[in-house]
Short mmCIF file of C-alpha atoms in Angstrom, two decimals:
data_model
loop_
_atom_site.label_atom_id
_atom_site.label_comp_id
_atom_site.label_asym_id
_atom_site.label_seq_id
_atom_site.Cartn_x
_atom_site.Cartn_y
_atom_site.Cartn_z
CA UNK A 1 193.68 83.35 7.55
CA UNK A 2 192.13 86.51 8.96
CA UNK A 3 189.48 88.21 6.84
CA UNK A 4 190.25 91.93 7.01
CA UNK A 5 187.01 93.87 7.16
CA UNK A 6 185.03 91.14 8.92
CA UNK A 7 184.01 93.66 11.58
CA UNK A 8 182.42 95.94 8.98
CA UNK A 9 180.77 93.00 7.23
CA UNK A 10 179.17 91.84 10.49
CA UNK A 11 178.23 95.45 11.36
CA UNK A 12 176.54 95.91 7.99
CA UNK A 13 174.71 92.57 8.28
CA UNK A 14 173.44 93.55 11.74
CA UNK A 15 172.12 96.87 10.39
CA UNK A 16 170.35 95.09 7.54
CA UNK A 17 168.83 92.50 9.89
CA UNK A 18 167.77 95.10 12.43
CA UNK A 19 166.31 97.30 9.71
CA UNK A 20 164.26 94.47 8.19
CA UNK A 21 162.91 93.46 11.61
CA UNK A 22 162.02 97.05 12.43
CA UNK A 23 160.34 97.52 9.05
CA UNK A 24 158.19 94.43 9.59
CA UNK A 25 157.02 95.80 12.93
CA UNK A 26 156.28 99.19 11.36
CA UNK A 27 153.16 97.73 9.81
CA UNK A 28 151.80 97.16 13.32
CA UNK A 29 152.16 100.83 14.31
CA UNK A 30 149.69 103.60 13.61
CA UNK A 31 150.75 107.22 12.98
CA UNK A 32 150.37 108.23 16.61
CA UNK A 33 152.57 105.38 17.85
CA UNK A 34 155.18 106.09 15.16
CA UNK A 35 155.38 109.75 16.25
CA UNK A 36 155.78 108.73 19.88
CA UNK A 37 158.51 106.24 18.99
CA UNK A 38 160.36 108.87 16.94
CA UNK A 39 160.32 111.19 19.96
CA UNK A 40 161.53 108.33 22.17
CA UNK A 41 164.38 107.68 19.72
CA UNK A 42 165.21 111.38 19.93
CA UNK A 43 165.48 111.25 23.72
CA UNK A 44 167.66 108.13 23.58
CA UNK A 45 169.96 109.59 20.91
CA UNK A 46 170.30 112.82 22.91
CA UNK A 47 171.51 110.91 25.95
CA UNK A 48 173.86 108.80 23.83
CA UNK A 49 175.37 112.06 22.61
CA UNK A 50 175.51 113.60 26.09
CA UNK A 51 177.19 110.49 27.52
CA UNK A 52 179.81 110.60 24.77
CA UNK A 53 180.46 114.30 25.31
CA UNK A 54 180.77 114.01 29.08
CA UNK A 55 183.08 111.00 28.86
CA UNK A 56 185.56 113.12 26.90
CA UNK A 57 184.96 116.57 28.36
CA UNK A 58 184.82 115.93 32.12
CA UNK A 59 188.04 115.33 34.03
CA UNK A 60 188.17 114.29 37.68
CA UNK A 61 191.46 115.13 39.36
CA UNK A 62 192.18 115.30 43.10
CA UNK A 63 188.46 115.14 43.80
CA UNK A 64 187.77 118.16 41.57
CA UNK A 65 185.73 118.10 38.36
CA UNK A 66 186.95 120.20 35.47
CA UNK A 67 186.31 120.34 31.75
CA UNK A 68 188.59 120.35 28.76
CA UNK A 69 188.20 120.38 24.99
CA UNK A 70 185.51 123.06 24.89
CA UNK A 71 187.56 125.44 22.72
CA UNK A 72 188.59 122.62 20.40
CA UNK A 73 184.99 121.46 20.03
CA UNK A 74 183.71 124.99 19.40
CA UNK A 75 186.33 125.80 16.77
CA UNK A 76 185.94 122.41 15.09
CA UNK A 77 182.15 122.64 14.89
CA UNK A 78 182.13 126.25 13.64
CA UNK A 79 184.81 125.81 10.98
CA UNK A 80 183.44 122.39 10.06
CA UNK A 81 179.93 123.80 9.66
CA UNK A 82 181.22 126.62 7.46
CA UNK A 83 182.99 124.14 5.20
CA UNK A 84 179.99 121.85 5.22
CA UNK A 85 177.61 124.66 4.28
CA UNK A 86 179.84 125.70 1.37
CA UNK A 87 179.93 122.11 0.09
CA UNK A 88 176.33 121.53 1.26
CA UNK A 89 176.92 117.95 2.39
CA UNK A 90 173.39 117.77 3.76
CA UNK A 91 171.97 118.34 0.29
CA UNK A 92 174.22 115.58 -1.09
CA UNK A 93 172.82 113.18 1.52
CA UNK A 94 169.29 114.19 0.57
CA UNK A 95 170.07 113.68 -3.13
CA UNK A 96 171.50 110.23 -2.39
CA UNK A 97 168.43 109.37 -0.32
CA UNK A 98 166.13 110.59 -3.10
CA UNK A 99 168.07 108.55 -5.68
CA UNK A 100 167.76 105.42 -3.54
CA UNK A 101 164.07 106.09 -2.97
CA UNK A 102 163.45 106.24 -6.73
CA UNK A 103 165.57 103.15 -7.39
CA UNK A 104 163.58 101.02 -4.92
CA UNK A 105 160.26 102.37 -6.19
CA UNK A 106 159.34 104.24 -3.02
CA UNK A 107 158.60 107.67 -4.52
CA UNK A 108 155.51 108.11 -2.37
CA UNK A 109 157.40 107.33 0.88
CA UNK A 110 157.71 110.77 2.49
CA UNK A 111 159.80 109.45 5.40
CA UNK A 112 162.35 107.56 3.29
CA UNK A 113 164.95 110.35 3.05
CA UNK A 114 164.61 111.42 6.69
CA UNK A 115 164.98 107.84 7.86
CA UNK A 116 167.99 107.24 5.61
CA UNK A 117 169.83 110.43 6.60
CA UNK A 118 169.10 110.21 10.34
CA UNK A 119 170.03 106.53 10.61
CA UNK A 120 173.18 106.99 8.51
CA UNK A 121 174.47 109.87 10.61
CA UNK A 122 173.68 108.10 13.89
CA UNK A 123 175.61 104.93 13.05
CA UNK A 124 178.46 106.52 11.08
CA UNK A 125 179.32 109.56 13.21
CA UNK A 126 181.44 108.62 16.20
CA UNK A 127 184.78 107.27 17.24
CA UNK A 128 183.70 103.61 17.31
CA UNK A 129 183.32 103.52 13.53
CA UNK A 130 186.81 104.94 12.99
CA UNK A 131 188.74 103.28 15.81
CA UNK A 132 186.95 99.96 15.34
CA UNK A 133 187.82 99.89 11.64
CA UNK A 134 191.46 100.67 12.40
CA UNK A 135 191.67 97.94 15.02
CA UNK A 136 190.07 95.47 12.64
CA UNK A 137 192.71 96.13 9.98
CA UNK A 138 195.85 96.71 12.04
CA UNK A 139 195.38 94.49 15.10
CA UNK A 140 193.03 91.95 13.47
CA UNK A 141 190.66 92.70 16.33
CA UNK A 142 187.04 93.26 15.25
CA UNK A 143 185.70 93.24 18.82
CA UNK A 144 184.75 96.93 18.85
CA UNK A 145 182.89 96.63 15.55
CA UNK A 146 181.12 93.49 16.77
CA UNK A 147 179.92 95.48 19.79
CA UNK A 148 178.93 98.36 17.51
CA UNK A 149 177.04 95.89 15.31
CA UNK A 150 174.73 95.00 18.19
CA UNK A 151 174.10 98.65 19.04
CA UNK A 152 173.57 99.66 15.40
CA UNK A 153 171.23 96.74 14.76
CA UNK A 154 168.97 97.84 17.61
CA UNK A 155 169.17 101.53 16.65
CA UNK A 156 168.32 100.92 12.98
CA UNK A 157 165.52 98.52 13.94
CA UNK A 158 163.92 101.34 15.91
CA UNK A 159 164.51 103.83 13.08
CA UNK A 160 162.99 101.45 10.54
CA UNK A 161 159.96 100.86 12.76
CA UNK A 162 159.29 104.60 12.68
CA UNK A 163 160.66 105.84 9.33
CA UNK A 164 160.35 102.76 7.18
CA UNK A 165 162.60 101.19 4.59
CA UNK A 166 164.84 104.26 4.19
CA UNK A 167 166.62 103.47 7.45
CA UNK A 168 167.67 100.04 6.12
CA UNK A 169 169.69 101.70 3.36
CA UNK A 170 171.94 103.34 5.96
CA UNK A 171 173.85 100.05 5.70
CA UNK A 172 175.27 101.21 2.33
CA UNK A 173 177.17 104.34 3.48
CA UNK A 174 178.13 102.50 6.68
CA UNK A 175 179.79 99.72 4.69
CA UNK A 176 181.57 102.15 2.34
CA UNK A 177 182.75 104.43 5.16
CA UNK A 178 184.09 101.76 7.50
CA UNK A 179 185.57 99.57 4.77
CA UNK A 180 187.40 102.57 3.31
CA UNK A 181 188.94 103.32 6.71
CA UNK A 182 189.88 99.63 7.08
CA UNK A 183 191.57 99.52 3.68
CA UNK A 184 193.44 102.78 4.32
CA UNK A 185 194.23 101.89 7.94
CA UNK A 186 197.98 101.55 7.47
CA UNK A 187 198.19 105.15 6.26
CA UNK A 188 195.60 106.65 8.64
CA UNK A 189 196.96 105.00 11.79
CA UNK A 190 200.33 106.73 11.39
CA UNK A 191 198.72 110.13 11.89
CA UNK A 192 195.96 109.52 14.46
CA UNK A 193 196.96 110.06 18.08
CA UNK A 194 194.93 109.31 21.20
CA UNK A 195 194.17 113.02 21.55
CA UNK A 196 192.82 113.08 18.00
CA UNK A 197 190.54 110.07 18.49
CA UNK A 198 189.30 111.54 21.78
CA UNK A 199 188.57 114.79 19.95
CA UNK A 200 186.71 112.93 17.21
CA UNK A 201 184.64 111.18 19.88
CA UNK A 202 183.83 114.49 21.60
CA UNK A 203 182.79 116.39 18.47
CA UNK A 204 181.04 113.34 17.01
CA UNK A 205 179.01 112.94 20.20
CA UNK A 206 177.93 116.59 19.95
CA UNK A 207 176.67 115.88 16.44
CA UNK A 208 174.78 112.82 17.67
CA UNK A 209 173.16 115.07 20.28
CA UNK A 210 171.99 117.36 17.47
CA UNK A 211 170.47 114.38 15.64
CA UNK A 212 168.48 113.62 18.79
CA UNK A 213 167.27 117.21 18.97
CA UNK A 214 166.08 116.96 15.35
CA UNK A 215 164.11 113.82 16.12
CA UNK A 216 162.63 115.00 19.42
CA UNK A 217 161.67 118.53 18.42
CA UNK A 218 161.22 117.96 14.69
CA UNK A 219 163.81 120.64 13.91
CA UNK A 220 166.17 120.75 10.93
CA UNK A 221 169.72 121.20 12.24
CA UNK A 222 171.85 120.27 9.22
CA UNK A 223 174.08 117.84 11.08
CA UNK A 224 175.61 116.45 7.88
CA UNK A 225 177.07 119.90 7.19
CA UNK A 226 178.98 119.68 10.48
CA UNK A 227 180.82 116.50 9.43
CA UNK A 228 183.99 118.33 8.25
CA UNK A 229 184.40 119.26 11.93
CA UNK A 230 185.73 115.74 12.50
CA UNK A 231 188.63 116.56 10.18
CA UNK A 232 189.10 120.00 11.72
CA UNK A 233 189.59 118.27 15.10
CA UNK A 234 192.55 116.36 13.70
CA UNK A 235 194.12 119.54 12.34
CA UNK A 236 193.47 121.42 15.58
CA UNK A 237 195.14 118.76 17.73
CA UNK A 238 198.07 118.47 15.32
CA UNK A 239 198.73 122.23 15.54
CA UNK A 240 198.30 122.61 19.30
#
């Protein structure tokens, strides 16, 4: 009998394991090394985002390179950001991170919230989380989520080594997000087309790029407030 949601369970376990390993190694790093590692993470995340964007935006036809999806991405990000700012999703993430920090007795951990929010957005934003959860439920194929589990485990290990225990708690929203998609897969799959999932991948990769910028340059782009853009993509494709 197939266990629906096994992909998310394995993904969550990998994040927890990676986070714990990274946290253990954090104790071996001084402040200077931690800062350097955070910048290195930023560079890596930037290129992960760029690779995702280019894979969806660039089209090679008859030996010519062209782009597509730029208008869709622009409209989705702008409208999504407006909605996100009105709801202030970023603040809700911060509140959740602060609540978790108090619950685990880490009030003095100044990096807890940043680690939690950054790690959560990195592993939750993207097409793999959505498509993988759908495949797990509908096709009984958790392969994509198993692959994602390896990637997420490594990513969160690096986050935890730099930001501490907060990154480990990214496993909680990851589990809730992917398991919700898995349980609602029968309804969601009826509406998602290939164009929609490609659009989600494109816009999600742009958000991942912004996360990298935040880490590398220590800026404060409120990426969480852009998340409604992933829903705007679906509406945009449906209307075009």
